[in-house]
Amino acid sequence: MNDPQLAEIAKLLFSPVTLVAYTAAMIAYLYSMSSTVGRAEDGDATAAVRPKGLRIATGLGLLAIVAHGAHLLTWSFAAGRYPLGNMFEFSNVAAFVAAIAAITVVQWRLQRPDVVGFVFLGVLLTLGLAVLVYTEPGPLMPILDSWWRAIHVSTIVFAFGVFTVGAVFTALYLLRETAERRVAEARAGNMSGSTVGAAFDTTTRDADEDELLEVVPGREEPDASNIDEDAAAYGIALRRALARPVSVAGRTVHVPVSLLIWTVVASVPFALVFQRASAMVGIPVVALAAVLIAWWFVPSLPAATTLDSLAYRTNAFGFPLWTFGVIAGAIWAEQSWGRFWGWDPKETSAFLTWVAYAGYLHARATRGVKGRGAAWIGLGSYGVLLFTYYVVNLLVTGLHSYAGL
């Protein structure tokens, strides 16, 4: 059945309730991760998260998940079915899966609350794209009425959410690793002595920061009284390693020019897929904002090795889910269309996504492909997944065209 009143309640729970709740939770998590004390032994800049800030962030995160769940439940009653029938519902549920994974797995199981804010940022981006493909709740085509539809779509949605979390970790790894590498190069070329503070490149230090960022020359280990100063110096060095000095109103500020340019280059063609003016403006602007947030919090991110491990483990978990989802889709196709596989555009692209992630996992298992090389393969694999979901659904006609708008 299609209940207009329930549909209105579901829309209200989605926007503004769920979107505002996730935004508040993201801000709280980002604040908590930047409010740290000390340093971890492995070079991780986030040795501890202020307990009060983390409790507030967790509470807001759980509130956002409850609001999101209430929206999905209300939407299901309004449509008279599970919310897995079109692109809006698919994106919606995938974001819900990513949000639950952020708190239950990343924060509680892996004890990494310092990256949950960025996962929530990915959730918000996914929900923002869902708005662009919004569809009113309604019944499905009779041919799709099969138990294998629920199995296939729910598994694919779950895998999509997991791969989204993995893509967030991979992108953060590339940012942090690039910053760490450039700071190490600057240290080797410009300074000697301090094992921590020496990583700060004095050629980029402003005169009014000398006292805060003072480094004691020749010190083999940082004095206890100077740990905070060393950490601040290293953090600023990491952020500035990804930026360029720009003169604004007579004052020098550091801006990640290259990051912003590449963000525009990547986001504008993607926005064209939606064929809407709001997407042409909104997607690049939101993408730029997300990159600026990530760049600003680079000093507070876990060490690059930690992010690399998180990305690999997450993608490795999502791969068998995607594999099973593709197999379940073939069985569903046999029941609906009388054949297991027909090289329909969506089927072909889903298979290419499987190949891409299989290549990523193979690369990680190969001794010659590690770190940045494997990370770029991981991001490329997620790009193939986005192509499968957005480009094929919106621009290519096939047997799966019903799954579009």
CSV table of C-alpha atoms in Angstrom, one decimal:
chain,number,residue,atom,x,y,z
A,1,MET,CA,0.0,0.0,0.0
A,2,ASN,CA,1.0,3.6,-0.4
A,3,ASP,CA,0.1,5.8,2.6
A,4,PRO,CA,0.6,9.5,1.8
A,5,GLN,CA,0.6,10.5,5.5
A,6,LEU,CA,3.3,8.0,6.4
A,7,ALA,CA,5.2,9.1,3.3
A,8,GLU,CA,5.2,12.7,4.6
A,9,ILE,CA,6.4,11.6,8.0
A,10,ALA,CA,9.1,9.5,6.4
A,11,LYS,CA,10.3,12.5,4.4
A,12,LEU,CA,10.4,14.7,7.6
A,13,LEU,CA,12.4,12.0,9.4
A,14,PHE,CA,14.9,12.0,6.6
A,15,SER,CA,15.2,15.7,6.1
A,16,PRO,CA,15.8,17.5,8.3
A,17,VAL,CA,15.9,15.1,11.2
A,18,THR,CA,18.3,12.5,10.0
A,19,LEU,CA,20.5,14.8,8.0
A,20,VAL,CA,20.9,17.3,10.9
A,21,ALA,CA,21.5,14.5,13.4
A,22,TYR,CA,24.3,13.0,11.3
A,23,THR,CA,25.8,16.5,10.8
A,24,ALA,CA,25.8,17.2,14.5
A,25,ALA,CA,27.4,13.8,15.2
A,26,MET,CA,30.1,14.3,12.6
A,27,ILE,CA,31.0,17.7,14.1
A,28,ALA,CA,31.1,16.2,17.6
A,29,TYR,CA,33.4,13.3,16.5
A,30,LEU,CA,35.7,15.7,14.6
A,31,TYR,CA,35.9,17.9,17.7
A,32,SER,CA,36.6,14.9,20.0
A,33,MET,CA,39.4,13.6,17.7
A,34,SER,CA,41.1,17.0,17.7
A,35,SER,CA,40.9,17.3,21.5
A,36,THR,CA,43.6,14.8,22.3
A,37,VAL,CA,46.5,14.5,24.8
A,38,GLY,CA,49.8,12.8,24.4
A,39,ARG,CA,51.1,10.7,21.5
A,40,ALA,CA,51.0,7.1,20.7
A,41,GLU,CA,54.2,5.1,20.5
A,42,ASP,CA,53.6,4.2,16.8
A,43,GLY,CA,53.5,7.9,15.8
A,44,ASP,CA,49.8,8.1,15.9
A,45,ALA,CA,48.8,11.7,16.7
A,46,THR,CA,45.6,10.6,18.5
A,47,ALA,CA,46.8,8.8,21.6
A,48,ALA,CA,43.6,9.6,23.6
A,49,VAL,CA,40.2,11.2,22.9
A,50,ARG,CA,38.7,13.5,25.5
A,51,PRO,CA,36.2,11.2,27.3
A,52,LYS,CA,33.4,13.8,27.6
A,53,GLY,CA,33.7,14.8,24.0
A,54,LEU,CA,33.6,11.2,22.9
A,55,ARG,CA,30.5,10.4,25.0
A,56,ILE,CA,28.6,13.4,23.5
A,57,ALA,CA,29.7,12.4,20.0
A,58,THR,CA,28.6,8.7,20.6
A,59,GLY,CA,25.3,9.8,21.9
A,60,LEU,CA,24.6,12.0,18.9
A,61,GLY,CA,25.8,9.2,16.6
A,62,LEU,CA,23.4,6.8,18.2
A,63,LEU,CA,20.6,9.3,18.0
A,64,ALA,CA,21.2,9.8,14.3
A,65,ILE,CA,21.1,6.1,13.7
A,66,VAL,CA,17.8,5.8,15.6
A,67,ALA,CA,16.3,8.7,13.6
A,68,HIS,CA,17.6,7.1,10.4
A,69,GLY,CA,16.1,3.7,11.4
A,70,ALA,CA,12.8,5.3,12.2
A,71,HIS,CA,12.8,6.9,8.7
A,72,LEU,CA,13.5,3.6,7.0
A,73,LEU,CA,10.8,1.8,9.0
A,74,THR,CA,8.2,4.5,8.3
A,75,TRP,CA,9.2,4.5,4.7
A,76,SER,CA,8.7,0.7,4.5
A,77,PHE,CA,5.2,1.0,6.0
A,78,ALA,CA,4.4,3.8,3.5
A,79,ALA,CA,5.5,1.8,0.6
A,80,GLY,CA,4.2,-1.5,1.9
A,81,ARG,CA,7.5,-3.3,1.3
A,82,TYR,CA,11.2,-3.4,2.3
A,83,PRO,CA,13.0,-0.2,1.3
A,84,LEU,CA,15.2,-1.9,-1.4
A,85,GLY,CA,13.4,-1.1,-4.6
A,86,ASN,CA,15.1,2.0,-6.2
A,87,MET,CA,18.2,4.1,-6.1
A,88,PHE,CA,17.0,6.4,-3.3
A,89,GLU,CA,16.2,3.4,-1.1
A,90,PHE,CA,19.4,1.6,-2.0
A,91,SER,CA,21.6,4.7,-1.1
A,92,ASN,CA,19.6,5.3,2.0
A,93,VAL,CA,20.1,1.8,3.4
A,94,ALA,CA,23.8,1.7,2.3
A,95,ALA,CA,24.4,4.8,4.4
A,96,PHE,CA,22.5,3.3,7.3
A,97,VAL,CA,24.8,0.2,7.1
A,98,ALA,CA,27.9,2.4,7.0
A,99,ALA,CA,26.7,4.4,10.1
A,100,ILE,CA,26.0,1.3,12.1
A,101,ALA,CA,29.4,-0.1,11.1
A,102,ALA,CA,31.1,3.1,12.2
A,103,ILE,CA,30.0,2.9,15.8
A,104,THR,CA,29.7,-0.9,16.4
A,105,VAL,CA,32.7,-2.0,14.4
A,106,VAL,CA,35.1,0.9,14.0
A,107,GLN,CA,34.5,2.6,17.4
A,108,TRP,CA,33.6,-0.3,19.7
A,109,ARG,CA,35.3,-3.3,18.1
A,110,LEU,CA,38.4,-1.8,16.6
A,111,GLN,CA,38.7,1.0,19.2
A,112,ARG,CA,39.2,3.7,16.5
A,113,PRO,CA,36.7,6.5,17.5
A,114,ASP,CA,39.1,9.0,15.9
A,115,VAL,CA,37.9,8.1,12.4
A,116,VAL,CA,34.2,7.8,13.0
A,117,GLY,CA,33.6,11.4,12.1
A,118,PHE,CA,35.0,10.8,8.6
A,119,VAL,CA,32.8,7.7,8.2
A,120,PHE,CA,29.8,9.9,9.1
A,121,LEU,CA,31.0,12.4,6.5
A,122,GLY,CA,30.9,9.6,4.0
A,123,VAL,CA,27.4,8.8,5.2
A,124,LEU,CA,26.3,12.4,4.7
A,125,LEU,CA,27.7,12.4,1.2
A,126,THR,CA,25.9,9.2,0.3
A,127,LEU,CA,22.6,10.6,1.7
A,128,GLY,CA,23.2,13.8,-0.2
A,129,LEU,CA,23.4,11.8,-3.5
A,130,ALA,CA,20.3,9.9,-2.5
A,131,VAL,CA,18.4,13.2,-2.4
A,132,LEU,CA,19.3,13.7,-6.1
A,133,VAL,CA,17.6,10.4,-7.0
A,134,TYR,CA,14.6,10.8,-4.7
A,135,THR,CA,11.5,8.7,-5.5
A,136,GLU,CA,8.2,8.6,-3.8
A,137,PRO,CA,7.4,5.3,-2.0
A,138,GLY,CA,5.4,2.9,-4.1
A,139,PRO,CA,5.0,-0.8,-5.2
A,140,LEU,CA,7.5,-2.7,-7.3
A,141,MET,CA,7.0,-4.4,-10.6
A,142,PRO,CA,5.4,-7.9,-10.2
A,143,ILE,CA,8.3,-9.6,-12.0
A,144,LEU,CA,10.6,-8.5,-9.1
A,145,ASP,CA,8.6,-10.2,-6.5
A,146,SER,CA,10.9,-13.0,-5.4
A,147,TRP,CA,12.7,-14.1,-2.2
A,148,TRP,CA,16.0,-13.9,-4.1
A,149,ARG,CA,15.4,-10.2,-4.8
A,150,ALA,CA,15.5,-9.5,-1.0
A,151,ILE,CA,18.6,-11.7,-0.6
A,152,HIS,CA,20.4,-10.2,-3.6
A,153,VAL,CA,19.6,-6.5,-3.0
A,154,SER,CA,20.1,-6.6,0.7
A,155,THR,CA,23.5,-8.3,0.3
A,156,ILE,CA,24.6,-5.8,-2.4
A,157,VAL,CA,23.5,-2.9,-0.3
A,158,PHE,CA,25.4,-4.2,2.7
A,159,ALA,CA,28.5,-4.7,0.6
A,160,PHE,CA,28.1,-1.1,-0.9
A,161,GLY,CA,28.0,0.3,2.7
A,162,VAL,CA,31.1,-1.6,3.7
A,163,PHE,CA,33.0,-0.6,0.5
A,164,THR,CA,32.0,3.0,1.2
A,165,VAL,CA,33.7,2.8,4.6
A,166,GLY,CA,36.7,1.2,3.0
A,167,ALA,CA,36.9,4.0,0.5
A,168,VAL,CA,36.8,6.6,3.3
A,169,PHE,CA,39.8,4.9,5.0
A,170,THR,CA,41.7,4.6,1.7
A,171,ALA,CA,41.3,8.3,0.9
A,172,LEU,CA,42.3,9.3,4.4
A,173,TYR,CA,45.4,7.0,4.1
A,174,LEU,CA,46.5,8.7,0.9
A,175,LEU,CA,46.2,12.1,2.6
A,176,ARG,CA,48.0,11.2,5.7
A,177,GLU,CA,50.7,9.1,4.0
A,178,THR,CA,51.4,11.9,1.5
A,179,ALA,CA,51.7,14.4,4.4
A,180,GLU,CA,54.0,12.1,6.4
A,181,ARG,CA,56.2,11.4,3.4
A,182,ARG,CA,56.6,15.1,2.5
A,183,VAL,CA,57.4,16.0,6.1
A,184,ALA,CA,60.0,13.3,6.3
A,185,GLU,CA,61.6,14.6,3.1
A,186,ALA,CA,61.6,18.1,4.5
A,187,ARG,CA,63.1,16.9,7.7
A,188,ALA,CA,65.9,15.0,5.9
A,189,GLY,CA,66.6,18.1,3.8
A,190,ASN,CA,66.3,20.9,6.2
A,191,MET,CA,66.8,19.8,9.8
A,192,SER,CA,68.6,17.3,12.0
A,193,GLY,CA,68.4,16.4,15.7
A,194,SER,CA,65.0,16.1,17.2
A,195,THR,CA,63.1,12.9,16.4
A,196,VAL,CA,59.7,14.5,16.5
A,197,GLY,CA,59.9,18.3,16.4
A,198,ALA,CA,62.5,18.1,13.7
A,199,ALA,CA,59.9,16.8,11.3
A,200,PHE,CA,58.6,20.4,11.2
A,201,ASP,CA,59.8,22.3,8.2
A,202,THR,CA,61.1,25.6,9.5
A,203,THR,CA,60.9,27.1,6.0
A,204,THR,CA,57.1,27.2,6.3
A,205,ARG,CA,56.8,28.6,9.9
A,206,ASP,CA,55.4,32.0,10.5
A,207,ALA,CA,57.2,34.4,12.7
A,208,ASP,CA,54.4,34.6,15.3
A,209,GLU,CA,54.5,30.8,15.8
A,210,ASP,CA,58.2,30.6,16.8
A,211,GLU,CA,57.5,30.3,20.5
A,212,LEU,CA,54.8,27.7,20.2
A,213,LEU,CA,56.8,25.5,17.7
A,214,GLU,CA,60.2,25.9,19.3
A,215,VAL,CA,62.4,22.8,18.8
A,216,VAL,CA,65.4,22.2,20.9
A,217,PRO,CA,68.3,21.5,18.5
A,218,GLY,CA,70.3,18.3,19.1
A,219,ARG,CA,67.8,16.7,21.4
A,220,GLU,CA,67.6,12.9,20.7
A,221,GLU,CA,64.3,12.4,22.6
A,222,PRO,CA,61.7,15.1,23.2
A,223,ASP,CA,61.6,16.5,26.8
A,224,ALA,CA,58.4,15.8,28.7
A,225,SER,CA,57.8,19.6,29.0
A,226,ASN,CA,58.0,20.0,25.2
A,227,ILE,CA,55.9,17.0,24.0
A,228,ASP,CA,52.9,19.3,23.3
A,229,GLU,CA,55.1,21.7,21.4
A,230,ASP,CA,56.6,18.9,19.3
A,231,ALA,CA,53.2,17.5,18.6
A,232,ALA,CA,51.9,20.9,17.5
A,233,ALA,CA,54.8,21.5,15.3
A,234,TYR,CA,54.5,18.1,13.6
A,235,GLY,CA,50.8,18.5,13.2
A,236,ILE,CA,51.1,21.9,11.5
A,237,ALA,CA,53.9,20.4,9.3
A,238,LEU,CA,51.5,17.6,8.2
A,239,ARG,CA,48.8,20.0,7.2
A,240,ARG,CA,51.1,22.4,5.4
A,241,ALA,CA,52.8,19.6,3.5
A,242,LEU,CA,49.6,19.3,1.5
A,243,ALA,CA,49.2,23.1,1.0
A,244,ARG,CA,50.7,26.1,-0.6
A,245,PRO,CA,51.2,29.5,0.9
A,246,VAL,CA,48.8,32.1,-0.6
A,247,SER,CA,48.7,35.8,0.2
A,248,VAL,CA,45.3,37.0,1.2
A,249,ALA,CA,44.8,40.6,2.3
A,250,GLY,CA,48.5,40.9,3.1
A,251,ARG,CA,48.5,37.8,5.2
A,252,THR,CA,50.0,34.4,4.2
A,253,VAL,CA,47.6,31.5,4.5
A,254,HIS,CA,48.1,27.9,3.5
A,255,VAL,CA,45.6,26.4,1.1
A,256,PRO,CA,45.6,22.8,-0.3
A,257,VAL,CA,45.4,24.1,-3.9
A,258,SER,CA,46.3,20.8,-5.6
A,259,LEU,CA,43.7,18.9,-3.6
A,260,LEU,CA,41.0,21.4,-4.4
A,261,ILE,CA,41.8,21.4,-8.1
A,262,TRP,CA,41.7,17.6,-8.4
A,263,THR,CA,38.5,17.5,-6.4
A,264,VAL,CA,36.8,19.8,-9.0
A,265,VAL,CA,38.3,17.8,-11.9
A,266,ALA,CA,36.8,14.6,-10.4
A,267,SER,CA,33.5,15.9,-9.1
A,268,VAL,CA,32.3,17.9,-12.1
A,269,PRO,CA,32.1,15.0,-14.6
A,270,PHE,CA,30.4,12.9,-11.9
A,271,ALA,CA,27.9,15.7,-11.4
A,272,LEU,CA,27.0,15.6,-15.1
A,273,VAL,CA,25.7,12.0,-14.7
A,274,PHE,CA,22.7,13.4,-12.7
A,275,GLN,CA,21.7,15.8,-15.5
A,276,ARG,CA,20.4,18.3,-13.0
A,277,ALA,CA,21.5,21.9,-12.3
A,278,SER,CA,21.4,21.3,-8.5
A,279,ALA,CA,23.9,18.5,-8.9
A,280,MET,CA,26.2,20.5,-11.2
A,281,VAL,CA,26.5,23.1,-8.4
A,282,GLY,CA,26.0,21.1,-5.3
A,283,ILE,CA,28.3,18.1,-5.8
A,284,PRO,CA,31.5,20.1,-6.5
A,285,VAL,CA,30.8,22.5,-3.6
A,286,VAL,CA,30.1,19.6,-1.2
A,287,ALA,CA,33.1,17.7,-2.4
A,288,LEU,CA,35.3,20.8,-1.9
A,289,ALA,CA,34.0,21.2,1.6
A,290,ALA,CA,34.7,17.5,2.4
A,291,VAL,CA,38.3,17.7,1.1
A,292,LEU,CA,38.9,20.9,3.2
A,293,ILE,CA,37.6,19.1,6.3
A,294,ALA,CA,39.8,16.1,5.7
A,295,TRP,CA,42.8,18.3,5.0
A,296,TRP,CA,42.3,20.4,8.2
A,297,PHE,CA,42.1,17.3,10.4
A,298,VAL,CA,45.1,15.5,8.8
A,299,PRO,CA,47.2,16.1,12.0
A,300,SER,CA,44.6,14.4,14.1
A,301,LEU,CA,44.2,11.3,11.9
A,302,PRO,CA,45.7,7.9,12.9
A,303,ALA,CA,49.1,7.1,11.5
A,304,ALA,CA,49.1,6.1,7.8
A,305,THR,CA,49.9,2.5,8.6
A,306,THR,CA,46.8,2.3,10.8
A,307,LEU,CA,44.6,3.7,8.1
A,308,ASP,CA,46.1,1.4,5.5
A,309,SER,CA,45.3,-1.6,7.7
A,310,LEU,CA,41.7,-0.4,8.3
A,311,ALA,CA,41.1,0.1,4.6
A,312,TYR,CA,42.4,-3.3,3.7
A,313,ARG,CA,40.4,-5.2,6.4
A,314,THR,CA,37.2,-3.3,5.5
A,315,ASN,CA,37.5,-4.0,1.8
A,316,ALA,CA,38.5,-7.6,2.4
A,317,PHE,CA,35.3,-8.0,4.5
A,318,GLY,CA,33.1,-6.4,1.8
A,319,PHE,CA,34.4,-8.6,-1.1
A,320,PRO,CA,32.8,-11.9,-0.1
A,321,LEU,CA,29.5,-10.0,0.5
A,322,TRP,CA,29.7,-8.6,-3.0
A,323,THR,CA,30.6,-12.0,-4.4
A,324,PHE,CA,27.5,-13.6,-2.8
A,325,GLY,CA,25.3,-10.7,-3.9
A,326,VAL,CA,26.3,-11.2,-7.6
A,327,ILE,CA,25.6,-15.0,-7.3
A,328,ALA,CA,22.3,-14.3,-5.7
A,329,GLY,CA,21.5,-11.9,-8.5
A,330,ALA,CA,22.2,-14.6,-11.1
A,331,ILE,CA,19.8,-16.9,-9.3
A,332,TRP,CA,17.1,-14.2,-9.2
A,333,ALA,CA,17.7,-13.5,-12.9
A,334,GLU,CA,17.0,-17.1,-13.7
A,335,GLN,CA,13.7,-17.0,-11.8
A,336,SER,CA,12.6,-13.6,-13.4
A,337,TRP,CA,14.0,-13.9,-16.9
A,338,GLY,CA,14.8,-17.6,-17.4
A,339,ARG,CA,18.6,-17.3,-17.6
A,340,PHE,CA,21.4,-16.9,-15.0
A,341,TRP,CA,23.6,-14.5,-17.0
A,342,GLY,CA,22.9,-12.4,-20.0
A,343,TRP,CA,25.7,-9.7,-20.1
A,344,ASP,CA,23.1,-7.0,-19.4
A,345,PRO,CA,25.0,-3.6,-18.8
A,346,LYS,CA,24.3,-3.8,-15.0
A,347,GLU,CA,25.4,-7.4,-14.8
A,348,THR,CA,28.5,-6.7,-16.8
A,349,SER,CA,29.4,-3.7,-14.7
A,350,ALA,CA,28.7,-5.6,-11.4
A,351,PHE,CA,31.1,-8.3,-12.6
A,352,LEU,CA,33.7,-5.6,-13.5
A,353,THR,CA,33.4,-4.3,-9.9
A,354,TRP,CA,34.0,-7.8,-8.6
A,355,VAL,CA,37.1,-8.0,-10.8
A,356,ALA,CA,38.4,-4.6,-9.6
A,357,TYR,CA,38.2,-5.5,-6.0
A,358,ALA,CA,39.6,-9.0,-6.6
A,359,GLY,CA,42.5,-7.2,-8.3
A,360,TYR,CA,42.9,-4.9,-5.2
A,361,LEU,CA,43.0,-7.9,-2.8
A,362,HIS,CA,45.4,-9.7,-5.1
A,363,ALA,CA,47.6,-6.6,-5.2
A,364,ARG,CA,47.6,-6.4,-1.4
A,365,ALA,CA,48.7,-10.1,-1.3
A,366,THR,CA,51.5,-9.4,-3.8
A,367,ARG,CA,54.7,-8.2,-2.2
A,368,GLY,CA,55.4,-5.7,-4.9
A,369,VAL,CA,52.2,-3.7,-4.6
A,370,LYS,CA,51.7,-2.1,-1.2
A,371,GLY,CA,50.9,1.2,0.3
A,372,ARG,CA,50.1,4.0,-2.1
A,373,GLY,CA,49.9,1.7,-5.2
A,374,ALA,CA,47.4,-0.6,-3.5
A,375,ALA,CA,45.5,2.4,-2.2
A,376,TRP,CA,45.0,3.8,-5.6
A,377,ILE,CA,43.8,0.5,-6.9
A,378,GLY,CA,41.3,0.5,-4.0
A,379,LEU,CA,40.0,3.9,-4.9
A,380,GLY,CA,39.8,2.9,-8.5
A,381,SER,CA,37.8,-0.1,-7.5
A,382,TYR,CA,35.3,2.1,-5.6
A,383,GLY,CA,35.2,4.3,-8.7
A,384,VAL,CA,34.1,1.2,-10.7
A,385,LEU,CA,31.4,0.6,-8.1
A,386,LEU,CA,30.1,4.1,-8.4
A,387,PHE,CA,30.1,3.8,-12.2
A,388,THR,CA,28.1,0.6,-11.8
A,389,TYR,CA,25.6,2.2,-9.5
A,390,TYR,CA,25.2,5.7,-10.9
A,391,VAL,CA,26.3,5.8,-14.5
A,392,VAL,CA,24.8,2.5,-15.6
A,393,ASN,CA,21.6,3.1,-13.6
A,394,LEU,CA,21.0,6.6,-14.9
A,395,LEU,CA,22.5,6.7,-18.4
A,396,VAL,CA,22.4,3.1,-19.7
A,397,THR,CA,19.2,1.3,-20.8
A,398,GLY,CA,18.9,-2.4,-19.9
A,399,LEU,CA,16.9,-4.9,-18.0
A,400,HIS,CA,17.9,-3.2,-14.8
A,401,SER,CA,16.6,0.2,-15.8
A,402,TYR,CA,13.7,-0.2,-13.4
A,403,ALA,CA,16.2,0.2,-10.6
A,404,GLY,CA,16.9,3.8,-11.6
A,405,LEU,CA,14.7,6.7,-10.7
